Coordinates of C-alpha atoms in Angstrom, one line a residue:
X29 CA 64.6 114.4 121.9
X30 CA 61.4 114.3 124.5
X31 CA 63.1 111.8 126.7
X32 CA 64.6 112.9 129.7
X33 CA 67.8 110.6 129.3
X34 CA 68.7 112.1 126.0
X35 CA 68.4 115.6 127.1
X36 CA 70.8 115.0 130.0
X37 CA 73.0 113.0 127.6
X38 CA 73.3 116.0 125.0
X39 CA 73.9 118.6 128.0
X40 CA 76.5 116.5 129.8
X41 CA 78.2 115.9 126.8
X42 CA 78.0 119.8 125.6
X43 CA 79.4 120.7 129.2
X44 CA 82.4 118.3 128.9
X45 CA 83.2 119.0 125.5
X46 CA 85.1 122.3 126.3
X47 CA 88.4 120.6 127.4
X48 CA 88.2 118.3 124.7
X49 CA 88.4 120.8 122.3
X50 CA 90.0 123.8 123.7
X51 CA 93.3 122.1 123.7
X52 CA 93.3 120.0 120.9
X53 CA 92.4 121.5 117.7
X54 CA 93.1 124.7 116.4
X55 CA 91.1 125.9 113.0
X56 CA 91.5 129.4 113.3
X57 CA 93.4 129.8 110.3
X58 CA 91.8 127.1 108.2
X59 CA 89.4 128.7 105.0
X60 CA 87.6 125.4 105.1
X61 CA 86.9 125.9 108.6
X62 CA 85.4 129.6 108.0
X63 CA 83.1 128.7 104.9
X64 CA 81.7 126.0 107.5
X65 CA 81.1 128.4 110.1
X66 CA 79.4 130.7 107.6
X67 CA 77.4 128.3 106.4
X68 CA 76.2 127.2 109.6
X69 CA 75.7 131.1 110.5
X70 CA 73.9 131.4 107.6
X71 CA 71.4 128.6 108.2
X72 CA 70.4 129.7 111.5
X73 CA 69.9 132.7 110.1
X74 CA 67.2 131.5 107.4
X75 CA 65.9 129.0 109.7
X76 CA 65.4 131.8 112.4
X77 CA 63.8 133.9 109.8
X78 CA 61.3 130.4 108.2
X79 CA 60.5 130.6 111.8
X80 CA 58.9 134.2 111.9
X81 CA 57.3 134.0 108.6
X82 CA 55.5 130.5 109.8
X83 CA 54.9 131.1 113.4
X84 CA 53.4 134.8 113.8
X85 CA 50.9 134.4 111.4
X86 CA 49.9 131.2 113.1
X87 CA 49.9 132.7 116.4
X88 CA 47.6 135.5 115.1
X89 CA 45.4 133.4 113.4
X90 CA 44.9 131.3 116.0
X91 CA 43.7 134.4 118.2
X92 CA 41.6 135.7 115.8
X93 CA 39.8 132.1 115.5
X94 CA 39.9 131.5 119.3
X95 CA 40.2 134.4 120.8
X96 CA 42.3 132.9 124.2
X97 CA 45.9 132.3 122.6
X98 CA 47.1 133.1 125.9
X99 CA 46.3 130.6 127.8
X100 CA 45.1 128.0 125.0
X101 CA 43.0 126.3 128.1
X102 CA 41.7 123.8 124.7
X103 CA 45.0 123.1 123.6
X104 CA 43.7 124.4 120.5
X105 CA 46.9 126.5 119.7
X106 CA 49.2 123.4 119.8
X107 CA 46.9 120.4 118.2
X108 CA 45.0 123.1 115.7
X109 CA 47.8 125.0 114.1
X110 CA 51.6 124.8 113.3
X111 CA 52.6 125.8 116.4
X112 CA 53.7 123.0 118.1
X113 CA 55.2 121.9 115.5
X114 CA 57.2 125.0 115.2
X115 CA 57.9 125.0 118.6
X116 CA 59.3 121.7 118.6
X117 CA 61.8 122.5 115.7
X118 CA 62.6 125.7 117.8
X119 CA 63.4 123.5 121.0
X120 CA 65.6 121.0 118.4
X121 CA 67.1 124.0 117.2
X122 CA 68.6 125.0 120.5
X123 CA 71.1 122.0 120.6
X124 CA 72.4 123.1 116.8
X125 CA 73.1 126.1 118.7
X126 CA 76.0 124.0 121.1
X127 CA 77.8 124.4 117.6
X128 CA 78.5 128.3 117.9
X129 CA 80.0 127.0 121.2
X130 CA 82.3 124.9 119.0
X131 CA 83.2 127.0 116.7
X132 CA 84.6 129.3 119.7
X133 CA 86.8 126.1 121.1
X134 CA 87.8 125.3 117.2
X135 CA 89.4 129.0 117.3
X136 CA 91.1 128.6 120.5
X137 CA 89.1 130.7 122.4
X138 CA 87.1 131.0 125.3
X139 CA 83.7 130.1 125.7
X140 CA 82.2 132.4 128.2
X141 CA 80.0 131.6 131.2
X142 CA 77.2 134.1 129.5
X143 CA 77.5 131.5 126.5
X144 CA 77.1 128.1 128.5
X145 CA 74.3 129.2 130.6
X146 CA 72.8 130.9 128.0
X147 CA 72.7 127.4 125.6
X148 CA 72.0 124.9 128.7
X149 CA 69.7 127.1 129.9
X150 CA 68.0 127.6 127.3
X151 CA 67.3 123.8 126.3
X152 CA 65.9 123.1 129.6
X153 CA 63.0 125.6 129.5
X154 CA 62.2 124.8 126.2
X155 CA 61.9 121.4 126.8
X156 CA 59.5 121.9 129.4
X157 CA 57.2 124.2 127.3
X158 CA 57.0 121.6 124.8
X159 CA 56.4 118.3 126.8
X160 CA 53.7 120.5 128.4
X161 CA 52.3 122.3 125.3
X162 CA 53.2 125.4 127.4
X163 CA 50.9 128.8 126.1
X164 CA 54.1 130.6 126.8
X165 CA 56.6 129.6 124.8
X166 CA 54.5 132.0 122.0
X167 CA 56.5 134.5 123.8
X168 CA 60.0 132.5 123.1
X169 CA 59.5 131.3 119.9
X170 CA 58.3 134.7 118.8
X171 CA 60.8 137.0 120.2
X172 CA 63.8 134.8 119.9
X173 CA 63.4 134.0 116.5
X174 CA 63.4 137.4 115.3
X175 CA 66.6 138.2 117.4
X176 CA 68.2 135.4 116.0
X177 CA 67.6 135.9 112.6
X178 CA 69.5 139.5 113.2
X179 CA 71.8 137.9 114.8
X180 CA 72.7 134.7 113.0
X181 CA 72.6 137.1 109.9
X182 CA 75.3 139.7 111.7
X183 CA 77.3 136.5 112.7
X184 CA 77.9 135.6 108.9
X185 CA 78.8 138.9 108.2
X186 CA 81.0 138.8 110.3
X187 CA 82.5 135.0 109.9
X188 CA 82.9 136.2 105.3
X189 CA 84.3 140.0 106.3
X190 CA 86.2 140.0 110.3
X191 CA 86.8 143.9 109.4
X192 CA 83.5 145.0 108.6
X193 CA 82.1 147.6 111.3
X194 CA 78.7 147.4 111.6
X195 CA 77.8 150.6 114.0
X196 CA 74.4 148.7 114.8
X197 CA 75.4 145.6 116.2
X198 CA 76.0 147.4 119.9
X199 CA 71.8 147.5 119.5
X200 CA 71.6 143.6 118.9
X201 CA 73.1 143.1 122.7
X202 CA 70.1 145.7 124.0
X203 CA 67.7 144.1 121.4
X204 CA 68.2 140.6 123.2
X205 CA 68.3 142.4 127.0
X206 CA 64.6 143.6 125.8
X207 CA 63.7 140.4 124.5
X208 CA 64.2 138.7 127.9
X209 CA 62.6 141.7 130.1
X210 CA 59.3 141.5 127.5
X211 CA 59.1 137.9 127.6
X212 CA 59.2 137.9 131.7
X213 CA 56.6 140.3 131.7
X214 CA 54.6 139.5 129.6
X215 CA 54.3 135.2 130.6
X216 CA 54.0 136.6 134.1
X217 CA 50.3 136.6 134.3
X218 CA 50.1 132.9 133.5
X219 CA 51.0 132.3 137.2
X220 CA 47.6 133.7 138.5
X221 CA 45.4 132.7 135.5
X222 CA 42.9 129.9 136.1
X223 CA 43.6 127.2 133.4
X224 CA 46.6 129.0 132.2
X225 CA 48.8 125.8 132.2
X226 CA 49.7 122.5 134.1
X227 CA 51.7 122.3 137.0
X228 CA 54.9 121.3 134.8
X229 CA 54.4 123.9 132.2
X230 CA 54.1 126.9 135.5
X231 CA 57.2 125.1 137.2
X232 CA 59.1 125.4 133.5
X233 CA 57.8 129.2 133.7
X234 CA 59.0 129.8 136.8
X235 CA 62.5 128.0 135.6
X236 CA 62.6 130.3 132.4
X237 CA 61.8 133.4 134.5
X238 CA 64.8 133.1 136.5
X239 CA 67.0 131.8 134.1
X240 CA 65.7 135.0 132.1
X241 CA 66.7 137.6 134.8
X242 CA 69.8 136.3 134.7
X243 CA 70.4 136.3 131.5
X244 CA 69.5 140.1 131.6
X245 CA 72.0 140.4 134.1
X246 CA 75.3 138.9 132.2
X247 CA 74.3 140.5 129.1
X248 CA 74.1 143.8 130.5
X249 CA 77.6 142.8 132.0
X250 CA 78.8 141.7 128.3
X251 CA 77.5 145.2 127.3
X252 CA 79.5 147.3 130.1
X253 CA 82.8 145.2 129.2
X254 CA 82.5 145.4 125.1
X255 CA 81.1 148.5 124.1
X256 CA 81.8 151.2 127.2
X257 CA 85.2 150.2 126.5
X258 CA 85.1 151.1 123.1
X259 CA 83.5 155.0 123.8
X260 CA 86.3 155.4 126.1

């Protein structure tokens, strides 16, 4: 899952699998289908949260032993304590996340641009924090896997009970748009920081910044559209 090849393969083929199922299969009404989706809801939900309870503490731990979790100029953060590890899983986890794409197609229905660019986008940063043992990425797999264990938890709610308001859920979108804005901030001074990072782990920075800002941007779109419409 390291090798260039395979990563293009599994992008490519998320990108053209749209048309392929858009038009040919319809599982909206199936209860087989639903208790799938649940499930798989329901396991990114745990899996988010196995993620938060393994990597924070590790993260900490590693500051208070080296002091520099930062920039981790040793490498001690990755080769020393589960966090590369983690990390890894996290970046693996990203293409189980092409399935909430599915599931959209399955149901005859639209998968936005905010989705696509959000999952491809997503995959390529990660990969390059991980084949460089990017620092960083502390700030993704931290963040993120809180968000989504909200989120993946909200999703399986909903998936078991379509009817259930849940007044919060307009706070999950602004959750995320925070997430993004912290993470950008907060990676930015690896740019200027002397042995803060190799060449490929800054360029995959860089990437995620911009990727990130636009993210912000189409969520705080999906937030105009969804719930202004609603107070009107």
């Amino acid at each position: 899952w390291l090798q260039p090849a395979v990563v293009l393969a599994a992008l490519v083929f998320y990108l053209i699998s749209k048309p392929l199922l858009l038009y040919r299969f319809d599982c909206s009404k199936s209860i087989v289908f639903q208790y799938c989706v649940a499930l798989h809801n329901l396991f990114l939900c745990f899996y988010s949260a196995w993620t938060v309870v393994h990597a924070w503490p590790a993260v900490w731990m590693h500051y208070q032993q080296y002091g520099d979790t930062y920039c981790d100029p040793h490498g001690t953060l990755w080769n020393d304590t589960p966090f590369g590890t983690l990390a890894f899983l996290f970046y693996l986890s990203k293409f189980v996340e092409f399935v909430d794409t599915w599931i959209l197609l399955l149901k005859h229905k639209e998968a936005s641009f905010l989705q696509v660019y959000h999952h491809t986008g997503i995959v390529l940063a990660m990969y390059g924090g991980v084949l460089s043992h990017a620092s960083w990425l502390t700030w993704v797999v931290l963040l993120n896997s809180v968000i989504h264990t909200i989120m993946y938890l909200y999703f399986f709610i909903k998936t078991l009970s379509p009817t259930t308001h849940i007044p919060a859920a307009r706070y999950l979108t602004q959750a995320q748009i925070a997430q993004f804005f912290t993470g950008i901030v907060g990676s930015t001074a690896v740019f200027w920081k002397t042995n803060c990072g190799s060449p490929l782990s800054k360029t995959s920075l860089a990437f995620l910044h911009v990727y990130g800002y636009g993210l912000i941007v189409l969520f705080a779109q999906f937030a105009q559209r969804k719930y202004h419409k609603k107070k009107k």
